[in-house]
PDB file of C-alpha atoms in Angstrom:
ATOM      1  CA  MET A   1     -23.091   5.845 -14.664  1.00 71.00           C
ATOM      2  CA  LEU A   2     -23.621   4.061 -11.770  1.00 76.00           C
ATOM      3  CA  THR A   3     -21.694   1.127 -13.463  1.00 81.00           C
ATOM      4  CA  ILE A   4     -18.711   3.114 -14.318  1.00 86.00           C
ATOM      5  CA  ASN A   5     -18.494   4.491 -10.569  1.00 84.00           C
ATOM      6  CA  LEU A   6     -18.718   1.199  -8.959  1.00 88.00           C
ATOM      7  CA  PHE A   7     -16.019   0.207 -11.355  1.00 91.00           C
ATOM      8  CA  ASN A   8     -13.646   2.971 -10.684  1.00 89.00           C
ATOM      9  CA  GLY A   9     -14.346   2.259  -6.848  1.00 90.00           C
ATOM     10  CA  LEU A  10     -13.305  -1.146  -7.097  1.00 92.00           C
ATOM     11  CA  VAL A  11     -10.329  -0.052  -9.304  1.00 93.00           C
ATOM     12  CA  TYR A  12      -9.140   2.296  -6.335  1.00 91.00           C
ATOM     13  CA  GLY A  13      -9.966  -0.171  -3.762  1.00 92.00           C
ATOM     14  CA  ALA A  14      -7.711  -2.539  -5.332  1.00 93.00           C
ATOM     15  CA  LEU A  15      -4.935  -0.178  -5.636  1.00 93.00           C
ATOM     16  CA  LEU A  16      -5.246   0.558  -2.060  1.00 91.00           C
ATOM     17  CA  ILE A  17      -5.591  -2.971  -1.130  1.00 92.00           C
ATOM     18  CA  VAL A  18      -1.656  -3.536  -2.811  1.00 93.00           C
ATOM     19  CA  MET A  19      -0.677  -0.261  -0.977  1.00 89.00           C
ATOM     20  CA  CYS A  20      -2.187  -1.022   2.312  1.00 87.00           C
ATOM     21  CA  SER A  21      -1.176  -4.727   2.688  1.00 88.00           C
ATOM     22  CA  GLY A  22       2.605  -3.641   3.066  1.00 87.00           C
ATOM     23  CA  LEU A  23       1.689  -1.063   5.358  1.00 87.00           C
ATOM     24  CA  ALA A  24      -0.329  -3.305   7.547  1.00 85.00           C
ATOM     25  CA  LEU A  25       2.520  -6.184   7.356  1.00 86.00           C
ATOM     26  CA  ILE A  26       5.284  -3.713   8.655  1.00 87.00           C
ATOM     27  CA  TYR A  27       2.859  -2.393  11.444  1.00 84.00           C
ATOM     28  CA  GLY A  28       2.002  -6.055  12.491  1.00 81.00           C
ATOM     29  CA  LEU A  29       5.443  -7.310  12.885  1.00 82.00           C
ATOM     30  CA  ARG A  30       7.765  -4.273  13.385  1.00 81.00           C
ATOM     31  CA  ARG A  31       4.960  -2.210  15.350  1.00 80.00           C
ATOM     32  CA  VAL A  32       6.482   0.886  13.209  1.00 83.00           C
ATOM     33  CA  VAL A  33       3.704   3.260  11.961  1.00 83.00           C
ATOM     34  CA  ASN A  34       5.585   4.087   8.569  1.00 86.00           C
ATOM     35  CA  PHE A  35       4.652   7.614   7.438  1.00 87.00           C
ATOM     36  CA  ALA A  36       7.173   6.874   4.263  1.00 90.00           C
ATOM     37  CA  HIS A  37       4.780   4.445   2.964  1.00 91.00           C
ATOM     38  CA  GLY A  38       3.284   6.760   0.415  1.00 91.00           C
ATOM     39  CA  SER A  39       6.526   7.975  -0.595  1.00 93.00           C
ATOM     40  CA  LEU A  40       7.839   4.306  -0.949  1.00 94.00           C
ATOM     41  CA  TYR A  41       4.921   4.053  -3.416  1.00 94.00           C
ATOM     42  CA  MET A  42       5.752   7.256  -5.268  1.00 94.00           C
ATOM     43  CA  LEU A  43       9.480   6.096  -5.755  1.00 95.00           C
ATOM     44  CA  GLY A  44       7.840   2.671  -7.497  1.00 95.00           C
ATOM     45  CA  ALA A  45       6.229   4.798  -9.658  1.00 95.00           C
ATOM     46  CA  TYR A  46       8.966   6.790 -10.814  1.00 96.00           C
ATOM     47  CA  LEU A  47      11.486   3.916 -11.139  1.00 96.00           C
ATOM     48  CA  GLY A  48       8.651   2.359 -13.155  1.00 96.00           C
ATOM     49  CA  PHE A  49       8.670   4.966 -15.230  1.00 95.00           C
ATOM     50  CA  THR A  50      12.157   5.085 -15.846  1.00 96.00           C
ATOM     51  CA  ILE A  51      12.563   1.244 -16.687  1.00 96.00           C
ATOM     52  CA  ALA A  52       9.376   1.327 -18.593  1.00 95.00           C
ATOM     53  CA  SER A  53      11.050   3.944 -20.838  1.00 93.00           C
ATOM     54  CA  GLN A  54      13.870   1.981 -21.343  1.00 93.00           C
ATOM     55  CA  SER A  55      12.416  -1.260 -21.906  1.00 91.00           C
ATOM     56  CA  ASN A  56       8.854  -1.868 -21.276  1.00 92.00           C
ATOM     57  CA  PHE A  57       6.092  -1.718 -18.916  1.00 94.00           C
ATOM     58  CA  TRP A  58       6.003  -5.685 -18.020  1.00 95.00           C
ATOM     59  CA  VAL A  59       9.811  -5.592 -17.426  1.00 96.00           C
ATOM     60  CA  ALA A  60       8.951  -2.550 -14.858  1.00 96.00           C
ATOM     61  CA  LEU A  61       6.383  -4.519 -13.109  1.00 96.00           C
ATOM     62  CA  VAL A  62       8.639  -7.241 -12.345  1.00 96.00           C
ATOM     63  CA  ALA A  63      11.968  -5.170 -11.684  1.00 97.00           C
ATOM     64  CA  VAL A  64      10.761  -2.330  -9.397  1.00 97.00           C
ATOM     65  CA  PRO A  65       9.159  -4.710  -6.738  1.00 96.00           C
ATOM     66  CA  ALA A  66      12.481  -6.461  -6.632  1.00 97.00           C
ATOM     67  CA  ILE A  67      14.385  -3.348  -6.432  1.00 97.00           C
ATOM     68  CA  MET A  68      12.133  -2.228  -3.758  1.00 96.00           C
ATOM     69  CA  ALA A  69      12.223  -5.501  -1.680  1.00 96.00           C
ATOM     70  CA  LEU A  70      15.807  -4.956  -1.599  1.00 96.00           C
ATOM     71  CA  PHE A  71      15.596  -1.169  -0.194  1.00 95.00           C
ATOM     72  CA  GLY A  72      13.133  -2.443   2.410  1.00 94.00           C
ATOM     73  CA  VAL A  73      15.528  -4.807   3.653  1.00 94.00           C
ATOM     74  CA  LEU A  74      18.019  -2.228   4.082  1.00 94.00           C
ATOM     75  CA  LEU A  75      15.651  -0.067   5.529  1.00 91.00           C
ATOM     76  CA  ASP A  76      14.491  -2.553   8.042  1.00 90.00           C
ATOM     77  CA  ARG A  77      18.154  -3.332   9.241  1.00 90.00           C
ATOM     78  CA  TYR A  78      19.360   0.099   9.616  1.00 89.00           C
ATOM     79  CA  GLY A  79      15.713   1.995  10.465  1.00 87.00           C
ATOM     80  CA  PHE A  80      12.897   0.206  11.454  1.00 85.00           C
ATOM     81  CA  ARG A  81      14.704  -2.549  13.742  1.00 85.00           C
ATOM     82  CA  LEU A  82      16.315   0.333  15.711  1.00 85.00           C
ATOM     83  CA  LEU A  83      12.759   1.992  16.081  1.00 80.00           C
ATOM     84  CA  GLN A  84      10.509  -0.850  16.969  1.00 75.00           C
ATOM     85  CA  ASP A  85      11.377  -0.114  20.834  1.00 75.00           C
ATOM     86  CA  ARG A  86      11.373   3.556  20.595  1.00 79.00           C
ATOM     87  CA  ASP A  87       8.573   6.049  21.863  1.00 80.00           C
ATOM     88  CA  PRO A  88       5.906   6.855  19.265  1.00 78.00           C
ATOM     89  CA  LEU A  89       7.033  10.414  18.515  1.00 81.00           C
ATOM     90  CA  THR A  90      10.298   9.234  17.483  1.00 85.00           C
ATOM     91  CA  VAL A  91       9.127   6.811  15.276  1.00 84.00           C
ATOM     92  CA  VAL A  92       6.752   9.452  13.594  1.00 84.00           C
ATOM     93  CA  LEU A  93       9.592  12.118  13.401  1.00 88.00           C
ATOM     94  CA  VAL A  94      12.201   9.327  11.648  1.00 89.00           C
ATOM     95  CA  THR A  95       9.813   8.048   9.281  1.00 89.00           C
ATOM     96  CA  PHE A  96       8.223  11.536   8.356  1.00 88.00           C
ATOM     97  CA  GLY A  97      12.199  12.610   7.771  1.00 91.00           C
ATOM     98  CA  LEU A  98      12.356   9.654   5.290  1.00 91.00           C
ATOM     99  CA  LEU A  99       9.368  10.497   3.313  1.00 91.00           C
ATOM    100  CA  LEU A 100      10.926  14.210   3.025  1.00 90.00           C
ATOM    101  CA  VAL A 101      14.049  12.759   1.912  1.00 93.00           C
ATOM    102  CA  ILE A 102      12.528  10.434  -0.691  1.00 93.00           C
ATOM    103  CA  GLU A 103      10.420  13.267  -1.980  1.00 91.00           C
ATOM    104  CA  ASP A 104      13.825  15.638  -2.411  1.00 92.00           C
ATOM    105  CA  PHE A 105      15.550  12.572  -4.080  1.00 93.00           C
ATOM    106  CA  VAL A 106      12.603  12.241  -6.511  1.00 93.00           C
ATOM    107  CA  GLN A 107      12.574  15.836  -7.461  1.00 92.00           C
ATOM    108  CA  THR A 108      16.444  15.796  -8.234  1.00 93.00           C
ATOM    109  CA  VAL A 109      16.364  12.795 -10.244  1.00 94.00           C
ATOM    110  CA  TRP A 110      12.971  13.142 -12.102  1.00 93.00           C
ATOM    111  CA  GLY A 111      12.051  16.897 -11.593  1.00 91.00           C
ATOM    112  CA  LYS A 112       9.103  18.554 -10.469  1.00 87.00           C
ATOM    113  CA  SER A 113       6.774  18.287 -13.717  1.00 87.00           C
ATOM    114  CA  ASN A 114       4.320  15.783 -13.845  1.00 89.00           C
ATOM    115  CA  LEU A 115       5.034  12.560 -15.730  1.00 91.00           C
ATOM    116  CA  SER A 116       3.252   9.682 -17.407  1.00 89.00           C
ATOM    117  CA  VAL A 117       3.380   6.016 -18.350  1.00 92.00           C
ATOM    118  CA  ALA A 118       1.814   4.730 -21.613  1.00 92.00           C
ATOM    119  CA  THR A 119      -0.753   2.095 -20.916  1.00 92.00           C
ATOM    120  CA  PRO A 120       0.747  -1.348 -22.083  1.00 92.00           C
ATOM    121  CA  GLU A 121      -0.111  -2.439 -25.570  1.00 91.00           C
ATOM    122  CA  ALA A 122      -1.459  -5.792 -24.506  1.00 92.00           C
ATOM    123  CA  LEU A 123      -4.228  -4.147 -22.402  1.00 92.00           C
ATOM    124  CA  ASN A 124      -4.744  -0.831 -24.407  1.00 91.00           C
ATOM    125  CA  PHE A 125      -8.511  -1.605 -25.388  1.00 92.00           C
ATOM    126  CA  SER A 126     -11.932  -1.561 -23.928  1.00 91.00           C
ATOM    127  CA  VAL A 127     -14.585  -4.377 -22.553  1.00 89.00           C
ATOM    128  CA  ASN A 128     -18.011  -3.938 -22.581  1.00 87.00           C
ATOM    129  CA  LEU A 129     -19.346  -4.339 -18.892  1.00 81.00           C
ATOM    130  CA  PHE A 130     -22.954  -4.491 -18.585  1.00 80.00           C
ATOM    131  CA  GLY A 131     -23.381  -2.206 -21.666  1.00 80.00           C
ATOM    132  CA  THR A 132     -20.561   0.288 -20.387  1.00 82.00           C
ATOM    133  CA  ALA A 133     -16.994   0.267 -22.127  1.00 88.00           C
ATOM    134  CA  VAL A 134     -14.199   0.026 -19.323  1.00 89.00           C
ATOM    135  CA  PRO A 135     -10.482  -0.022 -19.933  1.00 92.00           C
ATOM    136  CA  ALA A 136      -9.011  -3.604 -19.938  1.00 94.00           C
ATOM    137  CA  TYR A 137      -6.053  -2.251 -18.131  1.00 95.00           C
ATOM    138  CA  ARG A 138      -8.271  -0.962 -15.033  1.00 94.00           C
ATOM    139  CA  ILE A 139      -9.727  -4.685 -15.056  1.00 94.00           C
ATOM    140  CA  GLY A 140      -6.094  -5.898 -14.724  1.00 95.00           C
ATOM    141  CA  VAL A 141      -5.679  -3.561 -11.700  1.00 95.00           C
ATOM    142  CA  ILE A 142      -8.501  -5.033  -9.875  1.00 95.00           C
ATOM    143  CA  ALA A 143      -6.939  -8.580 -10.789  1.00 95.00           C
ATOM    144  CA  VAL A 144      -3.736  -7.449  -9.229  1.00 96.00           C
ATOM    145  CA  GLY A 145      -5.442  -6.339  -5.942  1.00 94.00           C
ATOM    146  CA  ALA A 146      -7.366  -9.577  -5.813  1.00 94.00           C
ATOM    147  CA  GLY A 147      -4.399 -11.789  -6.709  1.00 95.00           C
ATOM    148  CA  VAL A 148      -2.514  -9.655  -3.915  1.00 94.00           C
ATOM    149  CA  ALA A 149      -5.025 -10.409  -1.190  1.00 92.00           C
ATOM    150  CA  LEU A 150      -5.685 -14.047  -2.352  1.00 94.00           C
ATOM    151  CA  GLY A 151      -1.894 -14.761  -2.177  1.00 95.00           C
ATOM    152  CA  LEU A 152      -1.175 -13.095   0.885  1.00 93.00           C
ATOM    153  CA  SER A 153      -3.803 -14.836   2.530  1.00 92.00           C
ATOM    154  CA  LEU A 154      -2.931 -18.225   1.471  1.00 94.00           C
ATOM    155  CA  TRP A 155       0.826 -17.511   2.376  1.00 93.00           C
ATOM    156  CA  LEU A 156       0.267 -16.594   5.831  1.00 90.00           C
ATOM    157  CA  LYS A 157      -2.440 -19.125   6.712  1.00 91.00           C
ATOM    158  CA  TYR A 158      -0.789 -22.432   4.753  1.00 92.00           C
ATOM    159  CA  SER A 159       2.878 -21.466   4.600  1.00 93.00           C
ATOM    160  CA  ARG A 160       5.389 -22.440   7.252  1.00 91.00           C
ATOM    161  CA  ILE A 161       6.908 -18.576   6.949  1.00 92.00           C
ATOM    162  CA  GLY A 162       3.510 -17.371   7.261  1.00 90.00           C
ATOM    163  CA  LEU A 163       2.650 -19.192  10.466  1.00 91.00           C
ATOM    164  CA  PHE A 164       5.996 -17.869  11.950  1.00 90.00           C
ATOM    165  CA  VAL A 165       5.004 -14.413  10.712  1.00 89.00           C
ATOM    166  CA  ARG A 166       1.607 -14.621  12.568  1.00 87.00           C
ATOM    167  CA  ALA A 167       3.366 -16.084  15.760  1.00 89.00           C
ATOM    168  CA  SER A 168       5.941 -13.216  15.682  1.00 87.00           C
ATOM    169  CA  SER A 169       3.123 -10.637  15.211  1.00 82.00           C
ATOM    170  CA  THR A 170       1.351 -11.958  18.281  1.00 82.00           C
ATOM    171  CA  ASP A 171       4.416 -12.666  20.632  1.00 84.00           C
ATOM    172  CA  PRO A 172       7.894 -12.193  19.063  1.00 83.00           C
ATOM    173  CA  THR A 173       9.815 -13.122  22.318  1.00 84.00           C
ATOM    174  CA  THR A 174       8.110 -16.646  22.469  1.00 86.00           C
ATOM    175  CA  THR A 175       8.505 -16.957  18.770  1.00 85.00           C
ATOM    176  CA  ALA A 176      12.331 -16.237  19.172  1.00 86.00           C
ATOM    177  CA  MET A 177      12.685 -18.755  21.773  1.00 86.00           C
ATOM    178  CA  GLN A 178      11.440 -21.642  19.642  1.00 82.00           C
ATOM    179  CA  GLY A 179      14.459 -20.845  17.226  1.00 84.00           C
ATOM    180  CA  VAL A 180      12.905 -18.555  14.944  1.00 86.00           C
ATOM    181  CA  ASN A 181      15.216 -15.818  13.720  1.00 88.00           C
ATOM    182  CA  THR A 182      12.627 -12.812  14.210  1.00 86.00           C
ATOM    183  CA  ASP A 183      15.088 -10.322  13.001  1.00 87.00           C
ATOM    184  CA  ALA A 184      15.483 -12.031   9.649  1.00 90.00           C
ATOM    185  CA  LEU A 185      11.684 -12.686   9.265  1.00 91.00           C
ATOM    186  CA  SER A 186      11.045  -9.110  10.067  1.00 90.00           C
ATOM    187  CA  ALA A 187      13.584  -7.716   7.533  1.00 91.00           C
ATOM    188  CA  GLY A 188      11.907 -10.217   4.849  1.00 93.00           C
ATOM    189  CA  VAL A 189       8.360  -8.798   5.896  1.00 93.00           C
ATOM    190  CA  VAL A 190       9.365  -5.139   5.427  1.00 93.00           C
ATOM    191  CA  GLY A 191      11.059  -6.066   2.217  1.00 95.00           C
ATOM    192  CA  LEU A 192       7.719  -7.823   0.994  1.00 95.00           C
ATOM    193  CA  GLY A 193       5.641  -4.762   2.497  1.00 94.00           C
ATOM    194  CA  THR A 194       8.221  -2.033   0.430  1.00 95.00           C
ATOM    195  CA  ALA A 195       7.903  -4.292  -2.431  1.00 96.00           C
ATOM    196  CA  LEU A 196       4.035  -3.919  -2.556  1.00 95.00           C
ATOM    197  CA  ALA A 197       4.371  -0.256  -2.173  1.00 95.00           C
ATOM    198  CA  GLY A 198       6.346  -0.095  -5.200  1.00 95.00           C
ATOM    199  CA  LEU A 199       3.851  -2.675  -7.128  1.00 96.00           C
ATOM    200  CA  ALA A 200       1.208  -0.164  -6.387  1.00 95.00           C
ATOM    201  CA  GLY A 201       3.192   2.598  -7.873  1.00 94.00           C
ATOM    202  CA  VAL A 202       3.944   0.856 -11.169  1.00 95.00           C
ATOM    203  CA  VAL A 203       0.384  -0.476 -11.404  1.00 95.00           C
ATOM    204  CA  ALA A 204      -0.813   3.082 -10.694  1.00 94.00           C
ATOM    205  CA  ALA A 205       1.600   4.865 -13.249  1.00 93.00           C
ATOM    206  CA  PRO A 206      -0.542   4.277 -16.378  1.00 92.00           C
ATOM    207  CA  PHE A 207      -3.577   5.702 -14.992  1.00 87.00           C
ATOM    208  CA  LEU A 208      -2.516   8.543 -12.623  1.00 87.00           C
ATOM    209  CA  ALA A 209      -0.136  11.340 -13.099  1.00 85.00           C
ATOM    210  CA  LEU A 210       3.210  11.060 -11.743  1.00 91.00           C
ATOM    211  CA  SER A 211       4.073  14.143  -9.603  1.00 88.00           C
ATOM    212  CA  PRO A 212       6.452  14.422  -6.233  1.00 82.00           C
ATOM    213  CA  SER A 213       3.222  15.230  -4.243  1.00 80.00           C
ATOM    214  CA  MET A 214       1.443  11.959  -5.368  1.00 85.00           C
ATOM    215  CA  SER A 215       2.264  10.345  -2.146  1.00 83.00           C
ATOM    216  CA  SER A 216       0.233  12.304   0.241  1.00 80.00           C
ATOM    217  CA  ASP A 217      -3.272  11.705  -0.896  1.00 75.00           C
ATOM    218  CA  VAL A 218      -2.820   7.955  -1.140  1.00 83.00           C
ATOM    219  CA  LEU A 219      -0.943   8.111   2.101  1.00 84.00           C
ATOM    220  CA  ILE A 220      -4.010   9.495   3.718  1.00 85.00           C
ATOM    221  CA  ASP A 221      -6.329   7.048   2.463  1.00 86.00           C
ATOM    222  CA  SER A 222      -4.093   4.171   3.244  1.00 86.00           C
ATOM    223  CA  PHE A 223      -3.861   5.114   6.989  1.00 85.00           C
ATOM    224  CA  VAL A 224      -7.691   5.541   7.130  1.00 87.00           C
ATOM    225  CA  VAL A 225      -7.931   2.110   5.827  1.00 88.00           C
ATOM    226  CA  VAL A 226      -5.553   0.628   7.991  1.00 84.00           C
ATOM    227  CA  VAL A 227      -7.106   2.280  11.049  1.00 85.00           C
ATOM    228  CA  ILE A 228     -10.685   1.130   9.701  1.00 85.00           C
ATOM    229  CA  GLY A 229      -9.679  -2.285   9.166  1.00 83.00           C
ATOM    230  CA  GLY A 230      -7.748  -2.562  12.617  1.00 80.00           C
ATOM    231  CA  LEU A 231      -3.928  -1.942  12.946  1.00 73.00           C
ATOM    232  CA  GLY A 232      -1.896  -4.909  11.488  1.00 68.00           C
ATOM    233  CA  SER A 233      -5.125  -6.901  10.233  1.00 77.00           C
ATOM    234  CA  LEU A 234      -4.629  -7.820   6.418  1.00 80.00           C
ATOM    235  CA  SER A 235      -8.314  -8.940   6.184  1.00 83.00           C
ATOM    236  CA  GLY A 236      -9.659  -5.906   7.832  1.00 83.00           C
ATOM    237  CA  ALA A 237      -7.298  -3.744   5.649  1.00 84.00           C
ATOM    238  CA  PHE A 238      -8.829  -5.759   2.314  1.00 85.00           C
ATOM    239  CA  VAL A 239     -12.403  -5.023   3.356  1.00 88.00           C
ATOM    240  CA  ALA A 240     -11.764  -1.334   4.326  1.00 88.00           C
ATOM    241  CA  ALA A 241      -9.795  -0.711   1.146  1.00 88.00           C
ATOM    242  CA  LEU A 242     -12.917  -1.798  -1.056  1.00 89.00           C
ATOM    243  CA  VAL A 243     -15.279   0.115   1.146  1.00 89.00           C
ATOM    244  CA  LEU A 244     -13.035   3.117   0.848  1.00 88.00           C
ATOM    245  CA  GLY A 245     -12.540   3.044  -2.768  1.00 88.00           C
ATOM    246  CA  LEU A 246     -16.416   2.897  -3.442  1.00 89.00           C
ATOM    247  CA  ILE A 247     -16.989   5.688  -0.819  1.00 88.00           C
ATOM    248  CA  GLN A 248     -14.188   7.840  -2.753  1.00 85.00           C
ATOM    249  CA  SER A 249     -15.679   7.175  -6.259  1.00 85.00           C
ATOM    250  CA  LEU A 250     -19.544   7.250  -5.420  1.00 86.00           C
ATOM    251  CA  GLY A 251     -18.710  10.425  -3.006  1.00 85.00           C
ATOM    252  CA  ALA A 252     -17.160  12.448  -5.778  1.00 84.00           C
ATOM    253  CA  VAL A 253     -20.023  12.146  -8.246  1.00 84.00           C
ATOM    254  CA  TYR A 254     -23.333  12.184  -5.667  1.00 85.00           C
ATOM    255  CA  LEU A 255     -21.814  14.259  -2.630  1.00 84.00           C
ATOM    256  CA  PRO A 256     -19.103  16.174  -4.355  1.00 81.00           C
ATOM    257  CA  ASN A 257     -19.241  18.976  -1.694  1.00 82.00           C
ATOM    258  CA  LEU A 258     -18.717  16.163   1.066  1.00 82.00           C
ATOM    259  CA  SER A 259     -16.399  13.851  -0.914  1.00 78.00           C
ATOM    260  CA  ALA A 260     -13.253  14.894   0.771  1.00 81.00           C
ATOM    261  CA  VAL A 261     -14.685  14.317   4.404  1.00 87.00           C
ATOM    262  CA  LEU A 262     -16.509  11.285   3.935  1.00 87.00           C
ATOM    263  CA  PRO A 263     -13.348   8.931   4.463  1.00 85.00           C
ATOM    264  CA  PHE A 264     -12.949  10.696   7.620  1.00 86.00           C
ATOM    265  CA  ALA A 265     -16.909  10.685   8.606  1.00 88.00           C
ATOM    266  CA  LEU A 266     -16.621   6.862   8.169  1.00 85.00           C
ATOM    267  CA  MET A 267     -13.330   6.489   9.994  1.00 87.00           C
ATOM    268  CA  VAL A 268     -14.955   8.354  13.214  1.00 87.00           C
ATOM    269  CA  ALA A 269     -18.227   6.172  12.663  1.00 88.00           C
ATOM    270  CA  ILE A 270     -16.562   2.981  12.652  1.00 85.00           C
ATOM    271  CA  LEU A 271     -14.191   3.988  15.434  1.00 84.00           C
ATOM    272  CA  LEU A 272     -17.011   4.816  17.794  1.00 86.00           C
ATOM    273  CA  TRP A 273     -18.798   1.458  16.718  1.00 85.00           C
ATOM    274  CA  LYS A 274     -15.678  -0.505  17.231  1.00 81.00           C
ATOM    275  CA  PRO A 275     -12.504   1.309  18.349  1.00 79.00           C
ATOM    276  CA  ALA A 276     -10.322  -1.314  17.109  1.00 76.00           C
ATOM    277  CA  GLY A 277     -11.423  -1.348  13.576  1.00 75.00           C
ATOM    278  CA  PHE A 278     -13.394  -4.185  11.569  1.00 74.00           C
ATOM    279  CA  ALA A 279     -10.893  -6.899  12.353  1.00 70.00           C
ATOM    280  CA  GLY A 280      -8.615  -5.357  14.954  1.00 63.00           C
ATOM    281  CA  SER A 281      -8.082  -7.137  18.547  1.00 59.00           C
ATOM    282  CA  ARG A 282      -6.049  -4.760  19.923  1.00 51.00           C
ATOM    283  CA  THR A 283      -6.351  -0.829  20.665  1.00 45.00           C
TER     284      THR A 283
END
């Protein structure tokens, strides 16, 4: 029982890594707290449902992030770029309004009924893990989360564009004076963050029911992860996502009456200990 609970915690933690990476990237560069990020995840899941039903899951896994990346670039050009210097209340109202618009769009196109995506045939079997049979697809979800964490870390640390992203997130004015087009850079990062939200939606679709309200739970958990990890910190978000995933899974079994408040209790404890989060440097 403990093995399967730990495994499920890692699966949810891996999904949160994919989800929160985009949220942390967008905040790190644009300083926009994107309340619509959960609805972007939901939109990705529904687009994945349509594309998978017309072709197959693997096509959806490639096509949806590409579509969402283009949407993210447009979102940055006509939304986030205008919001980055506005007061926080304006940002909250605009991104929350975007959340409502996307939810209404999903209900209009796909309806309010729950939908599901079939597990891809290539991963539709079980694997023996320490004497417990676990679905191979969920191992694939962990691999996707690990791949995203490793890929983003290497990209930010060793690539030239990653260097620009780190510099711009620290001091955008000086970075722009060095000849870096920070607006184009930010648009690319918002596109990447939005693509990751869409990827998380497609990956989640075969093991979570699709519904217009699916964005709210994961959005709350995502914000808890980003706050605990430190606003704008990817490494902190990776650690916090795994910790929260394990707490959610173990808490639902061993402390069912308190499972709903455990993430918030953890967040309060972490913020009292370190107000900037695990890896945050700014308050």
